[in-house]
XYZ file of C-alpha atoms in Angstrom:
463
model
C 28.731 -92.969 21.857
C 32.004 -91.436 21.060
C 33.912 -90.080 23.972
C 36.349 -87.195 24.123
C 40.126 -87.409 24.112
C 43.046 -85.665 25.599
C 45.340 -83.654 23.338
C 48.185 -81.497 24.628
C 46.817 -81.665 28.129
C 43.366 -80.432 27.073
C 40.161 -82.441 27.024
C 38.575 -82.341 23.546
C 34.944 -83.194 22.744
C 33.839 -84.190 19.235
C 30.837 -81.881 19.361
C 30.207 -78.688 17.379
C 31.009 -75.658 19.468
C 27.995 -73.804 21.058
C 27.501 -70.071 20.370
C 30.864 -68.305 20.897
C 31.081 -65.982 23.923
C 34.000 -64.090 25.494
C 35.433 -65.933 28.572
C 33.972 -63.422 31.040
C 30.533 -63.688 29.654
C 30.706 -67.484 29.802
C 31.356 -67.076 33.513
C 28.467 -64.658 33.905
C 26.028 -66.944 32.019
C 26.992 -70.082 34.049
C 26.934 -68.156 37.368
C 23.426 -66.879 36.513
C 22.056 -70.403 36.975
C 22.481 -69.646 40.685
C 19.625 -67.140 40.468
C 17.248 -69.898 39.324
C 18.350 -72.379 42.077
C 18.335 -69.637 44.774
C 14.774 -68.521 43.641
C 13.570 -71.974 44.727
C 15.702 -71.980 47.960
C 14.177 -68.613 48.886
C 10.729 -70.069 48.503
C 11.656 -73.064 50.648
C 13.090 -70.975 53.428
C 10.292 -68.386 53.638
C 7.028 -70.335 52.690
C 7.397 -74.015 53.294
C 7.346 -73.906 57.144
C 3.929 -72.290 57.092
C 2.805 -74.622 54.279
C 3.589 -77.875 56.000
C 1.532 -76.601 58.916
C -1.388 -76.120 56.569
C -1.026 -79.798 55.593
C -1.224 -80.830 59.296
C 2.411 -81.257 60.293
C 2.881 -79.883 63.808
C 5.299 -76.985 64.267
C 7.328 -79.019 66.582
C 8.312 -81.394 63.804
C 8.989 -78.875 61.069
C 12.756 -78.890 61.687
C 12.937 -82.628 61.029
C 11.842 -82.263 57.569
C 14.702 -79.872 56.948
C 17.156 -82.618 57.656
C 17.296 -83.175 53.860
C 19.527 -80.214 53.490
C 22.555 -81.457 55.467
C 22.011 -85.042 54.486
C 21.825 -84.248 50.737
C 24.830 -81.987 51.186
C 26.913 -84.688 52.831
C 26.030 -87.337 50.365
C 24.932 -85.880 47.031
C 27.545 -83.107 46.742
C 30.641 -85.316 46.971
C 29.125 -87.990 44.780
C 28.109 -85.636 42.082
C 31.515 -83.857 42.361
C 33.299 -87.208 41.919
C 31.100 -88.207 39.055
C 31.338 -85.000 37.082
C 35.142 -84.838 37.552
C 35.487 -88.210 35.958
C 32.740 -88.321 33.413
C 33.691 -88.598 29.686
C 30.849 -87.846 27.380
C 30.320 -85.890 24.177
C 28.230 -83.378 26.127
C 31.028 -82.483 28.580
C 31.750 -83.339 32.193
C 29.546 -80.782 34.044
C 26.807 -79.929 31.594
C 24.994 -83.366 31.703
C 24.531 -83.064 35.446
C 23.366 -79.398 35.222
C 20.740 -80.509 32.617
C 19.642 -83.586 34.630
C 19.474 -81.640 37.891
C 17.331 -78.906 36.365
C 14.940 -81.513 35.029
C 14.692 -83.153 38.366
C 13.936 -79.890 40.019
C 10.738 -79.625 37.838
C 9.665 -83.116 39.019
C 10.211 -82.201 42.680
C 8.238 -79.025 42.356
C 5.379 -80.897 40.997
C 5.268 -83.090 44.158
C 5.525 -80.035 46.458
C 3.169 -77.672 44.720
C 0.522 -80.141 43.912
C 0.852 -82.159 47.141
C -2.565 -81.188 48.387
C -4.242 -81.953 45.016
C -2.444 -85.414 44.728
C -3.165 -86.154 48.331
C -6.929 -85.401 47.819
C -7.008 -87.729 44.712
C -5.646 -90.404 46.892
C -8.220 -90.003 49.623
C -7.441 -86.974 51.849
C -10.487 -85.418 53.321
C -11.057 -81.683 52.856
C -12.708 -81.157 56.177
C -9.764 -82.500 58.322
C -6.765 -80.455 59.399
C -4.276 -83.313 58.800
C -3.707 -84.496 55.182
C -1.691 -87.782 55.468
C -1.280 -88.507 51.822
C -0.389 -84.901 51.014
C 2.177 -84.856 53.810
C 3.995 -87.950 52.412
C 3.953 -86.607 48.856
C 5.192 -83.235 50.187
C 8.034 -84.711 52.252
C 9.194 -86.920 49.271
C 9.024 -83.891 46.978
C 10.836 -81.685 49.505
C 13.724 -84.137 49.951
C 13.869 -84.658 46.210
C 14.088 -80.960 45.592
C 17.112 -80.510 47.792
C 18.883 -83.446 46.097
C 18.085 -82.014 42.635
C 19.235 -78.554 43.614
C 22.519 -79.987 44.780
C 22.817 -81.789 41.405
C 22.695 -78.338 39.681
C 24.794 -76.270 42.033
C 27.871 -78.630 42.413
C 28.663 -78.970 38.692
C 27.894 -75.242 38.198
C 30.552 -74.286 40.690
C 32.906 -76.872 39.190
C 32.395 -75.502 35.640
C 33.130 -72.018 36.943
C 36.464 -73.308 38.344
C 37.120 -74.938 34.911
C 36.445 -71.682 33.203
C 38.712 -69.783 35.376
C 41.608 -72.183 34.646
C 41.608 -73.127 38.342
C 43.695 -69.994 39.021
C 42.954 -68.625 42.494
C 42.235 -65.047 41.642
C 39.935 -65.915 38.743
C 38.233 -68.592 40.747
C 37.530 -66.100 43.568
C 36.057 -63.646 41.020
C 33.925 -66.408 39.489
C 32.653 -67.501 42.870
C 31.773 -63.891 43.762
C 29.801 -63.682 40.610
C 28.011 -66.793 41.589
C 27.241 -65.362 44.977
C 25.930 -62.155 43.359
C 23.444 -64.138 41.315
C 22.367 -66.147 44.391
C 21.421 -62.844 45.926
C 19.504 -61.838 42.898
C 17.571 -65.134 42.929
C 16.850 -64.583 46.698
C 15.434 -61.122 45.909
C 13.235 -62.476 43.098
C 12.117 -65.560 45.125
C 11.164 -63.537 48.161
C 9.463 -60.892 46.034
C 7.313 -63.689 44.624
C 6.696 -65.109 48.089
C 5.665 -61.818 49.541
C 2.988 -61.156 46.877
C -0.320 -62.653 48.119
C -2.145 -62.517 44.823
C 0.289 -64.302 42.586
C -2.244 -67.087 42.051
C -4.328 -64.818 39.942
C -1.632 -65.111 37.122
C -2.325 -68.791 37.150
C -6.026 -69.386 37.777
C -5.730 -73.121 37.483
C -3.566 -73.393 40.570
C -6.531 -72.752 42.850
C -8.453 -75.968 43.273
C -10.920 -77.594 45.674
C -7.977 -79.035 47.692
C -5.669 -76.053 47.233
C -6.780 -72.693 48.706
C -5.423 -69.282 47.766
C -2.428 -69.738 50.092
C -1.553 -73.152 48.562
C -2.182 -71.690 45.108
C 0.200 -68.835 45.711
C 2.974 -71.308 46.708
C 2.279 -73.482 43.680
C 2.490 -70.346 41.439
C 5.776 -69.355 42.959
C 7.252 -72.737 42.214
C 6.052 -72.786 38.697
C 7.828 -69.379 38.110
C 10.952 -70.911 39.746
C 11.035 -73.811 37.351
C 10.520 -71.533 34.355
C 13.474 -69.293 35.426
C 15.750 -72.164 36.073
C 14.986 -73.817 32.762
C 15.614 -70.506 30.926
C 18.989 -69.833 32.542
C 20.020 -73.402 32.307
C 19.141 -73.636 28.617
C 20.981 -70.376 27.955
C 24.093 -71.588 29.721
C 24.158 -75.001 28.000
C 23.518 -73.400 24.590
C 26.344 -70.825 24.869
C 29.081 -72.411 27.059
C 31.066 -75.327 25.993
C 33.676 -77.376 27.714
C 35.995 -77.653 24.725
C 39.610 -77.025 25.500
C 39.208 -76.591 29.212
C 42.278 -77.799 31.175
C 41.564 -81.043 33.147
C 43.435 -82.461 36.018
C 43.585 -86.055 36.776
C 41.131 -86.329 39.643
C 40.505 -90.015 39.608
C 42.251 -90.762 42.868
C 41.256 -87.631 44.754
C 37.977 -89.009 46.176
C 39.054 -92.627 46.675
C 40.676 -92.079 50.069
C 38.895 -92.153 53.370
C 37.547 -88.636 54.047
C 37.433 -89.391 57.772
C 41.026 -90.492 57.689
C 42.032 -87.104 56.389
C 40.427 -85.421 59.395
C 43.391 -86.671 61.545
C 45.723 -84.371 59.668
C 43.755 -81.178 60.018
C 45.647 -78.459 61.911
C 44.144 -77.047 65.129
C 43.277 -73.759 63.398
C 41.071 -75.633 60.920
C 39.295 -77.485 63.768
C 38.663 -74.031 65.406
C 37.332 -72.695 62.106
C 34.962 -75.681 61.783
C 33.706 -75.148 65.282
C 33.110 -71.445 64.747
C 31.260 -72.207 61.475
C 29.165 -74.914 63.121
C 28.087 -72.435 65.905
C 27.375 -69.825 63.272
C 25.152 -72.140 61.322
C 23.348 -73.289 64.413
C 22.603 -69.604 65.158
C 21.357 -68.676 61.738
C 19.219 -71.686 60.816
C 16.434 -71.311 63.359
C 15.690 -67.798 62.217
C 15.690 -68.844 58.558
C 13.415 -71.786 59.384
C 10.935 -69.979 61.530
C 11.037 -66.280 60.730
C 7.994 -66.111 58.503
C 6.134 -68.325 60.945
C 7.219 -66.010 63.758
C 5.793 -63.097 61.757
C 2.445 -64.749 61.307
C 2.086 -65.979 64.918
C 4.067 -63.962 67.431
C 4.040 -60.580 65.584
C 0.686 -60.640 63.781
C -1.021 -62.865 66.378
C -2.621 -65.206 63.830
C -3.065 -68.967 63.821
C -2.082 -71.190 60.883
C -5.582 -71.417 59.201
C -6.396 -67.618 59.472
C -5.918 -64.798 56.958
C -4.073 -62.735 59.573
C -1.383 -65.446 59.933
C -0.830 -65.504 56.139
C -0.568 -61.645 56.016
C 2.235 -62.021 58.472
C 3.864 -64.875 56.420
C 3.841 -62.704 53.353
C 5.166 -59.762 55.416
C 8.019 -62.117 56.585
C 8.769 -63.002 52.966
C 9.033 -59.278 52.206
C 11.541 -59.122 55.124
C 13.476 -61.846 53.430
C 13.489 -59.850 50.221
C 15.101 -56.950 52.128
C 17.497 -59.401 53.560
C 18.441 -60.552 50.102
C 19.013 -56.976 49.019
C 21.416 -56.566 51.794
C 23.199 -59.804 50.942
C 23.384 -58.618 47.239
C 25.332 -55.580 48.144
C 27.426 -57.390 50.793
C 28.471 -60.097 48.364
C 29.979 -57.352 46.228
C 31.700 -55.491 49.021
C 32.480 -58.050 51.773
C 36.247 -58.189 50.919
C 36.621 -54.421 51.138
C 34.690 -54.246 54.350
C 36.851 -57.058 55.762
C 39.980 -55.118 54.883
C 38.434 -51.933 56.418
C 37.728 -53.757 59.647
C 41.176 -55.258 59.955
C 40.670 -58.739 58.385
C 38.256 -61.561 57.892
C 38.688 -62.770 61.538
C 37.413 -59.507 62.933
C 34.622 -59.238 60.353
C 33.408 -62.723 61.178
C 33.351 -61.962 64.973
C 31.499 -58.686 64.437
C 28.712 -60.109 62.264
C 28.091 -62.925 64.658
C 27.463 -60.409 67.439
C 25.210 -58.544 65.119
C 23.298 -61.757 64.541
C 23.182 -62.539 68.228
C 21.724 -59.109 68.947
C 18.997 -59.442 66.245
C 18.057 -62.853 67.440
C 17.726 -61.621 71.056
C 15.725 -58.590 69.879
C 13.003 -60.931 68.558
C 11.847 -61.193 72.176
C 11.480 -57.436 72.433
C 9.559 -57.154 69.134
C 7.254 -59.967 70.177
C 6.517 -58.241 73.498
C 5.839 -54.980 71.636
C 3.459 -56.793 69.329
C 1.580 -58.339 72.185
C 1.244 -55.117 74.074
C -0.073 -53.278 70.961
C -2.710 -55.755 69.849
C -5.598 -53.963 68.140
C -9.128 -55.111 67.307
C -11.861 -53.871 64.924
C -15.429 -53.092 65.792
C -16.387 -56.819 65.516
C -13.634 -57.871 67.890
C -11.379 -59.250 65.107
C -7.623 -58.870 65.707
C -5.919 -56.358 63.390
C -2.383 -56.480 62.042
C 0.241 -54.887 64.290
C 0.980 -51.170 64.143
C 3.635 -49.650 61.795
C 6.306 -49.500 64.398
C 6.191 -53.160 65.213
C 6.103 -54.266 61.562
C 9.232 -52.029 60.763
C 11.019 -53.350 63.747
C 10.369 -57.050 62.682
C 11.365 -56.328 59.026
C 14.574 -54.591 60.158
C 15.539 -57.692 62.183
C 14.951 -59.958 59.274
C 16.832 -57.641 56.862
C 19.789 -57.399 58.963
C 20.235 -61.144 59.533
C 22.086 -61.653 56.245
C 24.328 -64.311 57.559
C 25.509 -67.603 55.888
C 23.154 -70.593 55.710
C 23.286 -73.234 58.419
C 21.785 -76.641 59.236
C 22.876 -78.340 62.337
C 19.803 -77.380 64.472
C 17.553 -79.700 62.438
C 17.644 -82.492 64.915
C 17.249 -80.568 68.202
C 15.216 -77.487 67.073
C 11.769 -79.149 67.274
C 12.194 -81.023 70.479
C 13.820 -78.016 72.093
C 10.917 -75.971 70.836
C 8.431 -78.275 72.475
C 10.328 -78.587 75.742
C 10.251 -74.759 76.059
C 6.468 -74.554 75.446
C 6.253 -74.138 71.667
C 6.444 -71.007 69.586
C 9.552 -69.674 67.833
C 11.327 -67.650 70.542
C 13.172 -70.582 72.243
C 15.000 -71.411 68.994
C 15.854 -67.776 68.460
C 17.313 -67.414 71.901
C 19.338 -70.637 71.464
C 20.504 -69.138 68.194
C 21.549 -65.968 69.892
C 23.667 -67.785 72.379
C 25.306 -69.818 69.524
C 25.966 -66.617 67.555
C 27.606 -64.973 70.569
C 29.857 -68.008 71.206
C 30.752 -68.124 67.530
C 31.670 -64.420 67.605
C 33.742 -64.827 70.790
C 35.634 -67.863 69.374
C 36.182 -66.140 66.009
C 37.744 -63.106 67.721
C 39.827 -64.999 70.381
C 40.744 -68.393 68.900
C 40.949 -68.047 65.129
C 44.349 -67.275 63.760
C 44.710 -64.210 61.572
C 45.161 -65.235 57.943
C 48.226 -64.013 56.174
C 47.892 -60.913 54.021
C 47.032 -61.642 50.414
C 49.738 -61.626 47.824
C 50.215 -58.239 46.403
C 50.293 -59.785 42.954
C 46.927 -61.440 43.436
C 44.747 -58.335 43.509
C 41.051 -58.891 43.144
C 39.717 -58.118 39.734
C 36.190 -56.405 39.627
C 33.352 -58.640 38.638
C 31.968 -58.436 35.068
C 35.316 -56.832 33.820
C 37.725 -58.720 31.803
C 38.904 -60.797 34.840
C 38.586 -64.120 33.052
C 39.904 -63.392 29.589
């Protein structure tokens, strides 16, 4: 296969150009892939903790499965980044990985969505709560999905940087565009997850081994794959890598990353500490919020309809959360300036998160005191005030994603007697510490260069 060549500092590929688009629309099309990947992430965050309990994995061990996030991030992202920086192919540097990653997402979704069916075919019994074969298939698919999503996202962000000419102002605008589409994908994914009758659109998803709750999850993931394929195909058909400037990056990943940590200034170490605490605070709520709605707020158990009503209500709360994130992603820089800088903004939002996490205890107690029963003694959903309070808490917690609690969340949960509140209280403490350190220890960043004014998204910022 003929490879490209460098002429006048530009990398030229011997392929016919895809459909021509203005530069700004190329950025929009590539960034829109984030909506497809985030659709799947939203489903993972809102529905998969309840789903793994349906397969028989105890609540205590749910957090261990989520280790795939940080592990795939630490390994897959730098490897894919290095490979895509140094690839020479007629299809480009970034586009082969975007195409391959999208294809692998589809394979992973088959493992996850059809885990119960495949497990039953291998011998799982329908009358038992634990489905060992389905659990193995699900865990493999879950880890595989995280790896595949990273294979899509890393080259997408790199291609956005290439399209922006690696100029700081344009790169910031491109990444803001990417964040906007992530929020759009979250809204769509959580909207699908909150709809309890989605399986009726795909009747074949309900099988002997897969009940309506399982069929709803399966239907959501099928829509996720269709959306990702559509957006990826559009981007690959309309955006080329011809003429994009290329730096010599061959030696940038060959050094020892741990060696470079020795030269980080104190301010960066403080920033890393604050970020880690922030992530520790946020992740338990993301991992357990829909389960909390089903158990503590609605009072159901895993195999009851009341529990799943709570889970779908929690997914609706994540939809509201995504709407908040969508608007915040467009206005966060202005809000930061209004508050007096990013340092102060970071501190304030961490205290907001801490308050919301601590308030889960109050909402849980409200739900317990207001339990209602029908004439047959069956527990009814909580009253409107409790539901609104829970939804507001989920909506307000629009804070960046985190991972570090994966190893300690489950054991800490078990040590404190089970349930979701111990993790939330631990998160509240971590958020408070993150806010305190952000306000007191982080140095204030220098004011932006007056010449580097931010250009509005979707306007000719990238021409």
